[in-house]
CSV table of C-alpha atoms and ligand atoms in Angstrom, one decimal:
chain,number,residue,atom,x,y,z
T,1081,MET,CA,-6.6,66.8,-16.2
T,1082,ALA,CA,-8.8,64.5,-18.1
T,1083,VAL,CA,-6.7,61.2,-16.9
T,1084,SER,CA,-10.6,58.9,-15.5
T,1085,ARG,CA,-10.2,56.9,-12.5
T,1086,ARG,CA,-10.7,53.8,-15.3
T,1087,THR,CA,-7.5,55.0,-17.5
T,1088,PHE,CA,-5.3,56.1,-15.1
T,1089,PHE,CA,-6.0,52.0,-12.8
T,1090,LYS,CA,-5.7,49.6,-17.0
T,1091,GLY,CA,-2.6,51.9,-16.8
T,1092,ALA,CA,-0.9,50.9,-13.2
T,1093,VAL,CA,-2.0,47.3,-14.3
T,1094,PHE,CA,0.1,46.4,-17.5
T,1095,ILE,CA,3.0,48.7,-15.4
T,1096,ALA,CA,2.4,46.1,-12.1
T,1097,ALA,CA,1.5,43.2,-15.3
T,1098,ALA,CA,5.4,43.4,-17.4
T,1099,ALA,CA,7.6,44.2,-14.1
T,1100,ALA,CA,5.8,41.0,-11.9
T,1101,ALA,CA,6.3,39.3,-15.8
T,1102,GLY,CA,9.5,39.5,-15.7
T,1103,THR,CA,10.3,41.9,-18.3
T,1104,ALA,CA,10.8,45.2,-18.8
T,1105,LEU,CA,9.2,48.6,-19.5
T,1106,THR,CA,13.0,49.4,-22.3
T,1107,SER,CA,12.9,46.1,-23.2
T,1108,CYS,CA,9.9,45.2,-25.1
T,1109,SER,CA,10.6,46.0,-28.1
T,1110,GLU,CA,14.1,43.6,-28.7
T,1111,SER,CA,12.9,41.1,-30.6
T,1112,ASP,CA,14.9,38.1,-29.3
T,1113,GLN,CA,14.5,36.0,-27.4
T,1114,PRO,CA,16.2,33.9,-24.9
T,1115,THR,CA,17.1,30.4,-27.0
T,1116,PRO,CA,16.2,27.8,-24.6
T,1117,ARG,CA,19.1,25.4,-23.2
T,1118,GLY,CA,19.9,21.3,-24.0
T,1119,ALA,CA,17.0,21.4,-26.6
T,1120,ASP,CA,18.5,18.5,-28.6
T,1121,ALA,CA,20.5,16.7,-26.4
T,1122,GLU,CA,20.5,12.8,-25.4
T,1123,PRO,CA,18.3,13.1,-21.5
T,1124,ARG,CA,19.4,12.6,-18.6
T,1125,PRO,CA,18.7,10.4,-15.5
T,1126,LEU,CA,16.7,12.5,-13.3
T,1127,PRO,CA,18.5,13.9,-9.9
T,1128,ILE,CA,17.6,12.4,-6.8
T,1129,PRO,CA,17.7,14.7,-4.4
T,1130,PRO,CA,19.5,12.6,-1.2
T,1131,LEU,CA,17.7,12.0,1.3
T,1132,TYR,CA,19.3,13.9,4.3
T,1133,GLU,CA,17.6,12.5,7.9
T,1134,GLY,CA,19.5,14.3,10.5
T,1135,THR,CA,21.3,12.8,12.8
T,1136,LEU,CA,18.2,11.4,15.2
T,1137,ASP,CA,19.4,12.0,19.3
T,1138,GLY,CA,15.8,10.4,21.0
T,1139,ASP,CA,13.2,12.6,19.8
T,1140,VAL,CA,15.7,15.3,18.5
T,1141,ARG,CA,16.3,15.2,14.9
T,1142,ARG,CA,19.4,18.1,14.1
T,1143,PHE,CA,19.8,19.2,11.1
T,1144,GLU,CA,22.9,21.6,9.4
T,1145,LEU,CA,21.7,23.3,6.2
T,1146,THR,CA,25.2,25.5,4.6
T,1147,ALA,CA,23.3,28.1,2.1
T,1148,GLN,CA,26.4,28.2,-0.2
T,1149,GLU,CA,27.5,29.1,-4.0
T,1150,GLY,CA,28.8,27.2,-6.7
T,1151,GLU,CA,28.8,25.5,-10.3
T,1152,ALA,CA,26.3,23.6,-11.8
T,1153,GLU,CA,25.4,21.4,-15.4
T,1154,ILE,CA,21.9,22.7,-15.7
T,1155,VAL,CA,21.7,22.1,-19.0
T,1156,PRO,CA,24.4,20.0,-20.6
T,1157,GLY,CA,28.0,20.9,-21.6
T,1158,THR,CA,27.6,24.3,-19.6
T,1159,MET,CA,28.5,25.3,-15.8
T,1160,THR,CA,26.2,27.2,-14.5
T,1161,LYS,CA,26.9,30.1,-11.2
T,1162,THR,CA,24.1,28.8,-9.1
T,1163,TRP,CA,23.9,28.9,-5.6
T,1164,GLY,CA,22.2,25.3,-2.8
T,1165,PHE,CA,21.8,24.3,0.3
T,1166,ASN,CA,25.4,21.9,1.3
T,1167,GLY,CA,26.1,21.4,-2.5
T,1168,PRO,CA,25.8,24.0,-5.7
T,1169,PHE,CA,22.7,23.9,-6.6
T,1170,LEU,CA,18.9,23.1,-4.8
T,1171,GLY,CA,19.6,21.0,-1.6
T,1172,PRO,CA,18.6,17.8,0.4
T,1173,THR,CA,14.5,16.7,1.0
T,1174,LEU,CA,14.6,16.6,4.2
T,1175,TYR,CA,13.7,14.1,5.8
T,1176,MET,CA,11.8,13.8,10.6
T,1177,ARG,CA,8.8,12.0,11.5
T,1178,ARG,CA,5.4,13.7,13.5
T,1179,GLY,CA,6.5,14.4,17.1
T,1180,GLU,CA,10.2,14.9,17.4
T,1181,LYS,CA,11.9,17.9,18.0
T,1182,ILE,CA,14.0,19.9,15.2
T,1183,GLU,CA,16.8,21.5,15.4
T,1184,MET,CA,18.8,22.6,12.5
T,1185,THR,CA,21.0,25.0,12.1
T,1186,VAL,CA,21.6,26.9,8.7
T,1187,ASN,CA,24.6,29.0,7.4
T,1188,ASN,CA,25.3,31.0,4.8
T,1189,GLU,CA,27.8,31.0,3.5
T,1190,VAL,CA,25.9,33.5,-0.3
T,1191,PRO,CA,27.4,36.3,-0.1
T,1192,GLU,CA,24.0,38.3,1.0
T,1193,PRO,CA,21.8,38.2,3.7
T,1194,THR,CA,19.1,35.6,3.9
T,1195,VAL,CA,17.3,33.2,5.6
T,1196,VAL,CA,15.5,30.2,5.1
T,1197,HIS,CA,11.1,29.5,5.0
T,1198,TRP,CA,9.7,25.7,5.7
T,1199,HIS,CA,6.9,26.3,2.9
T,1200,GLY,CA,3.7,24.1,4.3
T,1201,VAL,CA,5.3,23.7,8.4
T,1202,HIS,CA,3.5,24.2,11.5
T,1203,LEU,CA,5.2,26.3,13.8
T,1204,PRO,CA,6.4,28.9,16.2
T,1205,ALA,CA,7.2,32.5,14.6
T,1206,THR,CA,11.1,32.8,15.6
T,1207,ALA,CA,11.2,29.1,13.8
T,1208,ASP,CA,9.6,30.1,10.2
T,1209,GLY,CA,12.7,31.6,8.6
T,1210,GLY,CA,10.3,36.1,7.7
T,1211,PRO,CA,11.8,38.2,5.9
T,1212,ALA,CA,12.2,40.1,10.1
T,1213,LEU,CA,14.8,37.4,10.8
T,1214,MET,CA,17.8,37.5,7.7
T,1215,PHE,CA,20.5,36.8,8.6
T,1216,ASP,CA,24.2,37.9,7.3
T,1217,THR,CA,26.8,37.1,5.3
T,1218,GLY,CA,28.7,34.3,7.6
T,1219,GLU,CA,26.8,34.0,10.0
T,1220,SER,CA,24.1,30.8,11.7
T,1221,TRP,CA,20.4,30.7,12.7
T,1222,SER,CA,19.2,28.0,14.0
T,1223,PRO,CA,15.4,27.8,14.7
T,1224,SER,CA,13.9,25.3,16.7
T,1225,TRP,CA,10.4,23.7,16.9
T,1226,THR,CA,8.6,20.3,17.5
T,1227,VAL,CA,6.6,18.7,14.3
T,1228,ASP,CA,2.8,18.2,14.7
T,1229,GLN,CA,1.3,18.4,11.6
T,1230,PRO,CA,0.3,15.4,9.2
T,1231,ALA,CA,2.4,13.7,7.2
T,1232,ALA,CA,3.0,15.7,3.9
T,1233,THR,CA,5.2,16.7,1.3
T,1234,CYS,CA,7.0,20.1,2.3
T,1235,TRP,CA,9.8,23.0,1.1
T,1236,TYR,CA,12.5,25.1,1.9
T,1237,HIS,CA,13.3,28.2,0.7
T,1238,PRO,CA,14.5,31.4,1.4
T,1239,HIS,CA,12.3,34.4,2.2
T,1240,PRO,CA,14.5,37.6,2.2
T,1241,HIS,CA,13.0,41.5,2.3
T,1242,GLU,CA,12.4,41.9,-1.8
T,1243,LYS,CA,14.7,39.0,-3.1
T,1244,SER,CA,12.9,36.0,-1.8
T,1245,ALA,CA,12.2,35.4,-6.2
T,1246,TYR,CA,16.6,35.8,-6.8
T,1247,HIS,CA,17.1,33.4,-3.7
T,1248,ALA,CA,14.8,30.9,-4.9
T,1249,TYR,CA,15.7,31.2,-8.9
T,1250,ARG,CA,19.4,30.7,-8.5
T,1251,GLY,CA,19.3,27.6,-6.6
T,1252,LEU,CA,18.0,27.9,-2.8
T,1253,ALA,CA,14.9,25.4,-2.3
T,1254,GLY,CA,14.5,22.8,-1.6
T,1255,GLY,CA,11.8,19.3,-0.3
T,1256,LEU,CA,11.4,18.4,2.7
T,1257,ILE,CA,8.7,15.7,4.1
T,1258,ILE,CA,6.7,14.8,7.4
T,1259,ASP,CA,6.4,11.4,7.7
T,1260,ASP,CA,3.9,10.5,9.6
T,1261,ASP,CA,1.8,5.8,10.3
T,1262,THR,CA,0.4,7.0,7.9
T,1263,THR,CA,2.4,6.0,4.8
T,1264,ALA,CA,1.4,2.8,5.9
T,1265,ILE,CA,-1.6,3.4,3.3
T,1266,SER,CA,-1.1,0.2,1.5
T,1267,GLY,CA,-0.3,0.1,-2.1
T,1268,LEU,CA,1.9,3.3,-1.6
T,1269,PRO,CA,4.8,3.5,-3.3
T,1270,ASN,CA,6.8,4.6,-0.3
T,1271,ASP,CA,10.7,3.6,-1.5
T,1272,TYR,CA,12.0,7.2,-1.5
T,1273,GLY,CA,14.4,8.1,-5.0
T,1274,VAL,CA,13.0,3.6,-6.5
T,1275,ASP,CA,9.5,4.3,-6.2
T,1276,ASP,CA,8.5,7.6,-4.1
T,1277,ILE,CA,10.3,10.2,-6.6
T,1278,PRO,CA,10.4,14.1,-5.8
T,1279,VAL,CA,10.1,15.8,-9.4
T,1280,ILE,CA,11.6,20.2,-8.7
T,1281,LEU,CA,10.5,22.5,-10.7
T,1282,THR,CA,12.3,25.3,-11.9
T,1283,ASN,CA,12.6,27.2,-14.9
T,1284,ALA,CA,15.1,30.1,-15.6
T,1285,ASN,CA,16.0,31.9,-19.2
T,1286,PHE,CA,20.1,31.5,-20.4
T,1287,THR,CA,21.9,34.1,-20.9
T,1288,GLU,CA,25.0,34.0,-24.3
T,1289,ASP,CA,27.2,32.5,-21.7
T,1290,GLY,CA,24.8,30.8,-20.2
T,1291,GLN,CA,24.2,32.2,-16.4
T,1292,LEU,CA,21.1,32.5,-15.1
T,1293,ASP,CA,19.6,35.4,-16.5
T,1294,GLU,CA,18.2,37.7,-13.2
T,1295,GLU,CA,16.7,40.7,-16.0
T,1296,ASN,CA,14.3,38.6,-17.4
T,1297,GLY,CA,14.2,34.9,-16.3
T,1298,TRP,CA,10.6,34.9,-14.2
T,1299,VAL,CA,8.7,32.9,-17.0
T,1300,GLY,CA,12.2,31.3,-18.7
T,1301,ASP,CA,12.4,29.3,-21.4
T,1302,THR,CA,14.2,26.7,-19.6
T,1303,MET,CA,12.4,23.3,-17.4
T,1304,ILE,CA,14.5,22.4,-14.6
T,1305,ILE,CA,13.9,18.8,-13.0
T,1306,ASN,CA,16.0,18.5,-9.8
T,1307,GLY,CA,18.6,20.4,-11.2
T,1308,ILE,CA,18.9,20.2,-14.9
T,1309,THR,CA,16.3,20.1,-18.2
T,1310,LYS,CA,15.4,16.7,-20.4
T,1311,PRO,CA,15.8,14.3,-17.1
T,1312,ARG,CA,14.5,10.8,-18.7
T,1313,PHE,CA,13.5,7.9,-14.6
T,1314,GLU,CA,14.3,4.2,-15.5
T,1315,ALA,CA,11.5,2.0,-13.9
T,1316,THR,CA,11.9,-0.3,-12.0
T,1317,THR,CA,8.1,-0.6,-10.4
T,1318,ARG,CA,4.9,-0.5,-11.9
T,1319,ARG,CA,3.9,2.1,-9.9
T,1320,LEU,CA,5.3,6.1,-9.0
T,1321,ARG,CA,4.0,8.3,-7.0
T,1322,LEU,CA,5.8,11.3,-7.8
T,1323,ARG,CA,5.6,14.2,-5.1
T,1324,VAL,CA,5.5,17.1,-8.2
T,1325,LEU,CA,6.2,21.5,-6.4
T,1326,ASN,CA,6.9,23.6,-8.6
T,1327,GLY,CA,9.5,25.9,-7.2
T,1328,ASN,CA,8.6,28.3,-10.1
T,1329,VAL,CA,8.9,32.1,-9.6
T,1330,LEU,CA,6.2,32.4,-12.0
T,1331,ARG,CA,5.2,30.0,-13.5
T,1332,PHE,CA,2.2,27.2,-12.9
T,1333,HIS,CA,1.4,24.6,-14.8
T,1334,HIS,CA,-0.4,22.5,-15.7
T,1335,LEU,CA,1.2,19.2,-15.4
T,1336,SER,CA,-0.5,15.8,-16.9
T,1337,LEU,CA,1.1,11.9,-18.4
T,1338,GLY,CA,-1.4,11.3,-21.6
T,1339,VAL,CA,-2.9,9.5,-18.8
T,1340,PRO,CA,-5.4,9.8,-15.7
T,1341,PHE,CA,-3.4,8.7,-13.1
T,1342,LYS,CA,-4.6,9.3,-9.7
T,1343,ILE,CA,-4.2,12.8,-6.4
T,1344,VAL,CA,-2.8,10.9,-2.8
T,1345,ALA,CA,-2.3,14.4,-1.3
T,1346,THR,CA,-2.0,18.2,-2.1
T,1347,ASP,CA,0.4,21.2,-0.5
T,1348,GLN,CA,-0.8,19.5,3.5
T,1349,GLY,CA,-1.0,15.7,2.7
T,1350,PHE,CA,-3.3,13.1,2.4
T,1351,LEU,CA,-7.0,13.3,0.7
T,1352,GLU,CA,-9.5,11.1,2.1
T,1353,SER,CA,-8.9,8.8,-1.1
T,1354,PRO,CA,-7.1,9.4,-4.2
T,1355,VAL,CA,-9.2,10.4,-6.7
T,1356,GLU,CA,-8.6,11.0,-10.5
T,1357,VAL,CA,-7.8,13.2,-13.2
T,1358,ASP,CA,-5.7,13.4,-16.5
T,1359,GLY,CA,-4.4,16.9,-15.4
T,1360,VAL,CA,-3.6,18.9,-12.8
T,1361,LEU,CA,-3.3,22.7,-12.1
T,1362,LEU,CA,0.0,23.7,-9.2
T,1363,SER,CA,0.6,27.6,-8.8
T,1364,PRO,CA,4.1,28.2,-7.6
T,1365,GLY,CA,4.6,27.0,-4.7
T,1366,GLU,CA,1.8,24.4,-4.5
T,1367,ARG,CA,3.2,20.5,-4.3
T,1368,VAL,CA,0.6,17.4,-5.2
T,1369,GLU,CA,2.3,14.3,-4.7
T,1370,ILE,CA,-0.7,11.4,-7.6
T,1371,VAL,CA,0.5,8.1,-8.3
T,1372,VAL,CA,0.4,6.3,-11.7
T,1373,ASP,CA,0.7,2.7,-12.8
T,1374,LEU,CA,2.4,2.1,-15.8
T,1375,GLU,CA,3.0,-0.9,-18.0
T,1376,PRO,CA,6.0,-3.0,-19.4
T,1377,GLY,CA,6.5,-0.7,-22.7
T,1378,LYS,CA,4.7,2.1,-22.5
T,1379,ASP,CA,7.3,4.7,-21.1
T,1380,LEU,CA,5.3,8.2,-20.2
T,1381,THR,CA,6.4,11.8,-20.1
T,1382,LEU,CA,5.9,14.2,-17.5
T,1383,ARG,CA,4.2,16.9,-19.9
T,1384,SER,CA,2.9,20.6,-19.0
T,1385,ASP,CA,0.2,22.3,-20.7
T,1386,GLY,CA,-0.9,25.1,-21.3
T,1387,LEU,CA,-3.8,26.6,-18.3
T,1388,PRO,CA,-7.3,25.4,-19.5
T,1389,ASN,CA,-8.9,28.3,-20.3
T,1390,LEU,CA,-6.1,30.6,-19.8
T,1391,ASP,CA,-6.9,29.9,-16.1
T,1392,GLY,CA,-9.5,32.6,-17.1
T,1393,LEU,CA,-7.0,35.7,-18.4
T,1394,PRO,CA,-8.6,37.5,-21.3
T,1395,ASP,CA,-6.4,37.1,-23.9
T,1396,LYS,CA,-3.2,35.0,-25.8
T,1397,GLU,CA,-1.6,38.0,-25.1
T,1398,THR,CA,-2.1,38.7,-21.3
T,1399,ALA,CA,-1.3,34.8,-20.7
T,1400,ASP,CA,1.6,35.1,-23.0
T,1401,MET,CA,2.6,37.6,-20.1
T,1402,PHE,CA,2.5,34.5,-17.9
T,1403,GLY,CA,3.3,31.7,-20.0
T,1404,ALA,CA,0.3,30.4,-20.3
T,1405,ARG,CA,-0.2,28.5,-22.9
T,1406,ASP,CA,3.5,27.3,-23.7
T,1407,GLU,CA,4.0,23.6,-23.4
T,1408,PHE,CA,6.4,21.3,-22.5
T,1409,ASP,CA,8.0,18.2,-21.8
T,1410,LEU,CA,8.8,17.9,-18.3
T,1411,LEU,CA,10.0,14.1,-17.5
T,1412,GLU,CA,10.4,11.0,-19.3
T,1413,ILE,CA,9.5,8.8,-17.3
T,1414,ALA,CA,10.8,4.6,-18.7
T,1415,ALA,CA,8.4,1.8,-18.8
T,1416,PRO,CA,9.8,-1.2,-16.4
T,1417,ALA,CA,10.6,-4.1,-17.4
T,1418,ASP,CA,8.3,-7.2,-17.9
T,1419,ASP,CA,9.4,-8.4,-14.9
T,1420,ALA,CA,8.4,-6.1,-12.0
T,1421,PRO,CA,6.1,-7.5,-10.6
T,1422,ALA,CA,2.9,-6.4,-9.9
T,1423,SER,CA,1.7,-3.4,-7.8
T,1424,PRO,CA,-0.7,-4.1,-4.2
T,1425,ALA,CA,-4.0,-2.6,-4.9
T,1426,LEU,CA,-4.4,1.6,-3.6
T,1427,SER,CA,-6.6,2.1,-0.8
T,1428,GLU,CA,-9.5,3.6,-1.3
T,1429,GLU,CA,-8.8,5.6,2.7
T,1430,LEU,CA,-6.3,7.4,3.0
T,1431,VAL,CA,-6.5,9.8,6.1
T,1432,ALA,CA,-9.2,11.6,7.7
T,1433,LEU,CA,-9.2,15.1,6.7
T,1434,ASP,CA,-11.7,16.5,9.2
T,1435,VAL,CA,-12.5,20.0,8.0
T,1436,PRO,CA,-14.4,22.5,10.5
T,1437,SER,CA,-17.6,23.4,8.7
T,1438,SER,CA,-17.6,27.4,10.2
T,1439,ALA,CA,-15.8,29.5,12.5
T,1440,SER,CA,-16.1,32.7,13.8
T,1441,VAL,CA,-13.6,35.1,11.7
T,1442,GLU,CA,-14.4,36.2,9.1
T,1443,ARG,CA,-11.4,37.8,7.4
T,1444,GLU,CA,-11.9,39.6,3.7
T,1445,PHE,CA,-8.0,39.4,1.4
T,1446,THR,CA,-8.1,41.3,-2.3
T,1447,LEU,CA,-5.7,41.1,-4.2
T,1448,ASN,CA,-4.5,44.3,-6.4
T,1449,GLY,CA,-1.7,44.6,-9.3
T,1450,MET,CA,1.7,44.4,-5.7
T,1451,GLU,CA,-0.6,45.3,-3.4
T,1452,ILE,CA,-3.1,43.8,-1.1
T,1453,ASN,CA,-6.3,45.2,0.5
T,1454,GLY,CA,-4.7,48.7,-0.9
T,1455,LYS,CA,-1.3,48.2,0.7
T,1456,THR,CA,2.4,47.1,0.3
T,1457,MET,CA,4.7,45.3,2.8
T,1458,ASP,CA,5.3,46.9,5.5
T,1459,MET,CA,8.0,44.6,7.6
T,1460,ALA,CA,6.8,47.3,10.5
T,1461,ARG,CA,2.6,47.4,10.6
T,1462,VAL,CA,1.5,44.7,11.9
T,1463,ASP,CA,-2.0,44.0,9.3
T,1464,PHE,CA,-3.8,41.7,11.8
T,1465,VAL,CA,-3.9,40.0,15.3
T,1466,VAL,CA,-4.4,35.6,15.9
T,1467,ASP,CA,-6.1,35.6,19.2
T,1468,HIS,CA,-7.4,31.6,19.4
T,1469,ASP,CA,-7.7,28.5,18.1
T,1470,GLY,CA,-9.7,27.6,15.9
T,1471,PRO,CA,-10.5,28.0,12.0
T,1472,GLU,CA,-11.1,31.2,10.0
T,1473,ILE,CA,-13.3,31.9,7.1
T,1474,TRP,CA,-11.5,33.7,4.9
T,1475,HIS,CA,-12.8,35.5,1.2
T,1476,VAL,CA,-10.0,35.6,-1.6
T,1477,THR,CA,-10.5,38.2,-4.6
T,1478,ASN,CA,-8.7,38.9,-7.3
T,1479,GLU,CA,-8.9,41.8,-8.7
T,1480,ASN,CA,-6.8,41.9,-11.0
T,1481,ASP,CA,-8.8,41.3,-14.6
T,1482,ASP,CA,-4.9,40.0,-16.8
T,1483,MET,CA,-3.0,38.8,-13.9
T,1484,LEU,CA,-2.8,35.4,-12.3
T,1485,HIS,CA,-2.3,36.0,-8.7
T,1486,ASN,CA,-1.9,32.4,-5.9
T,1487,PHE,CA,-2.8,33.0,-2.3
T,1488,HIS,CA,0.0,31.4,0.4
T,1489,ILE,CA,-0.7,31.9,4.2
T,1490,HIS,CA,2.4,31.1,6.9
T,1491,ASN,CA,2.1,28.3,9.5
T,1492,ALA,CA,-1.7,27.0,8.0
T,1493,ARG,CA,-3.2,25.3,6.4
T,1494,PHE,CA,-7.3,26.0,4.2
T,1495,ALA,CA,-9.8,24.3,2.7
T,1496,VAL,CA,-11.3,25.7,-0.1
T,1497,LYS,CA,-15.4,25.9,0.7
T,1498,GLU,CA,-16.0,27.6,-2.9
T,1499,VAL,CA,-15.4,29.9,-6.0
T,1500,GLU,CA,-16.6,32.8,-7.8
T,1501,ASN,CA,-16.1,32.5,-10.3
T,1502,GLY,CA,-12.9,30.5,-11.4
T,1503,GLU,CA,-13.5,28.5,-13.7
T,1504,VAL,CA,-11.1,26.4,-11.6
T,1505,GLU,CA,-11.7,22.6,-10.8
T,1506,PHE,CA,-9.6,22.6,-7.3
T,1507,THR,CA,-8.3,19.2,-5.4
T,1508,SER,CA,-10.6,18.9,-1.7
T,1509,GLY,CA,-8.1,18.7,1.3
T,1510,TRP,CA,-5.9,20.8,3.2
T,1511,HIS,CA,-4.1,22.5,0.6
T,1512,ASP,CA,-1.4,26.7,2.4
T,1513,THR,CA,-0.8,27.8,-1.3
T,1514,ILE,CA,-4.4,27.6,-4.0
T,1515,ASP,CA,-3.8,29.2,-7.3
T,1516,VAL,CA,-6.5,32.4,-6.9
T,1517,PRO,CA,-7.6,33.3,-10.8
T,1518,PRO,CA,-8.4,36.5,-12.7
T,1519,LYS,CA,-11.5,38.7,-11.2
T,1520,SER,CA,-12.4,35.1,-8.3
T,1521,THR,CA,-13.1,35.1,-5.4
T,1522,VAL,CA,-11.9,31.8,-3.3
T,1523,THR,CA,-13.3,31.5,0.2
T,1524,LEU,CA,-11.0,28.9,2.9
T,1525,LEU,CA,-11.4,27.4,5.7
T,1526,VAL,CA,-8.5,28.6,7.8
T,1527,GLU,CA,-6.6,26.2,10.2
T,1528,ILE,CA,-3.9,28.6,11.8
T,1529,GLY,CA,-1.5,26.7,13.8
T,1530,TYR,CA,-1.7,28.5,17.5
T,1531,TYR,CA,2.2,29.8,18.8
T,1532,PRO,CA,1.0,33.0,20.5
T,1533,ASP,CA,4.3,35.2,20.1
T,1534,PRO,CA,3.8,39.5,20.1
T,1535,THR,CA,7.2,40.0,18.1
T,1536,LEU,CA,7.1,38.1,15.3
T,1537,ALA,CA,4.4,37.4,12.6
T,1538,TYR,CA,3.9,35.3,10.1
T,1539,MET,CA,3.7,36.1,6.1
T,1540,TYR,CA,0.6,35.8,3.9
T,1541,HIS,CA,1.2,36.9,0.4
T,1542,CYS,CA,0.8,35.3,-3.7
T,1543,HIS,CA,3.2,32.8,-4.2
T,1544,MET,CA,4.9,34.4,-7.9
T,1545,LEU,CA,7.9,35.6,-5.6
T,1546,ASN,CA,8.2,38.5,-7.4
T,1547,HIS,CA,5.3,39.9,-6.7
T,1548,GLU,CA,5.8,38.8,-2.9
T,1549,ASP,CA,8.8,40.5,-3.5
T,1550,HIS,CA,7.1,44.1,-5.5
T,1551,GLY,CA,5.3,43.7,-2.1
T,1552,MET,CA,2.4,41.9,-2.4
T,1553,MET,CA,2.3,40.9,1.8
T,1554,GLY,CA,1.0,41.1,4.3
T,1555,GLN,CA,1.7,40.0,8.4
T,1556,PHE,CA,-0.2,38.3,10.7
T,1557,VAL,CA,0.7,38.1,14.2
T,1558,VAL,CA,-0.6,35.3,16.6
T,1559,VAL,CA,-1.2,36.2,20.2
T,1560,GLU,CA,-3.8,35.5,23.2
T,1561,PRO,CA,-7.1,36.3,24.1
T,1562,GLY,CA,-6.3,40.5,24.8
T,1563,GLN,CA,-2.5,40.5,24.2
T,1564,GLU,CA,-1.6,44.1,21.9
T,1565,PRO,CA,1.9,42.9,19.3
T,1566,ASP,CA,5.2,44.7,19.7
T,1567,LEU,CA,6.6,43.9,16.7
T,1568,ALA,CA,11.1,42.9,17.6
T,1569,LEU,CA,11.8,45.1,14.0
T,1570,PRO,CA,15.1,43.9,12.6
T,1571,ASN,CA,17.9,46.9,11.8
T,1572,GLY,CA,16.5,49.6,9.8
T,1573,HIS,CA,13.0,48.2,10.0
T,1574,GLU,CA,11.8,50.4,12.4
T,1575,HIS,CA,8.4,52.1,13.4
S,767,LIG,CU1,7.0,29.6,0.3
S,767,LIG,CU2,5.6,33.1,2.7
S,767,LIG,O1,6.7,31.5,1.0
S,768,LIG,CU1,4.7,29.9,3.2
S,769,LIG,CU1,0.5,37.4,-8.2
């Protein structure tokens, strides 16, 4: 009976961390590491996901997405079995404008039930695409909503119960651009595919026969950018706007370009004014829009450096479970020709942020192992109810000293008010996903979309998708004051 609480606690965390890093405990002794693919090949042109504007009918914009199986040449010379939307791997970039009504149809042609979540979009729970809305192979789902939020780079990915990591890893992910009149900001590139470039970062390990390794791939050794390894973008302009998405299941990136660049937007849209930095941390699910000025004759490389200060992880061994010391070249950017016209000055004023200074409701969330507030996800449990329109303050603590976690809220945006202990510098502005470094508390000023519906929940979770699949998720229901939640549950998930 000598097992102390402390020993037990440590053991439990170790197991969780090993599972988290995608390493089966039984295979720890195997020494042969998967081989990085495509490293010696010549760079290939950066694929630009097609811009999909749907069909506009008055102020109704209609889209049709089909989740399907396919094969893609992620690595040159190798065909890999993949999943994608409207194509073999990843999906088109959806374009929509504030004020429009969206009518979406999603067809499921992959061999497992799935559902699509519009990450970063504020919408009714019937359209949010949480796990309760999963639908079977051969079926379709048609959510609709009205775009009611500022311009932002969002994305979409599946959210099936306990399978989100697998579905995203196989390739079900795409960008979603919300536009409004702020794109007229002077000096800000906005010609999609020319000077306004989506950069979707994913990674994988490949098996001997060139397939996605699903046993041991969450911290993959092969970086995939817009669907391929080792891309090169030939710039034709002196200024680029990169809309970077960390679409990884688990891997964090600290991005740099070898020259200073400007952050103009975070997950939920523009900052008040551009912020010049040398690098930026992007945890899984986060987006950042950066603007970089190019000089003819000077090529640049978008790189992923090791995480500064290991993001608070205690030692190299722990850091390596999360790939926190890994370094990669992600994207070569070839400089424009000498005669590329000079860029006009980038406006110092982007948008007004209007972050409220106080809130009436405060909540606390502790992240520990695969639990939030001591619980794992239960589709039949309502963790709390939001019965008002207006800001809240959420204190989110990562209680683990040896695990990375981050935190995402559906149908919401938040500003970081305060960070205790973490040495991470957060960008001002509105986010929907944020790093919560080991042993730190991040205090958020949260605005939740007010679409009362007692029958369906919104999720909050660690966006390391395998942590989410292991249960690191909870759910809240938005109701009218005094209304009780009354969850409609899919088959097999009754109370
Ligand atoms: Cu992108 Cu529930 O997440
Ligand atoms: Cu989300
Ligand atoms: Cu986590």
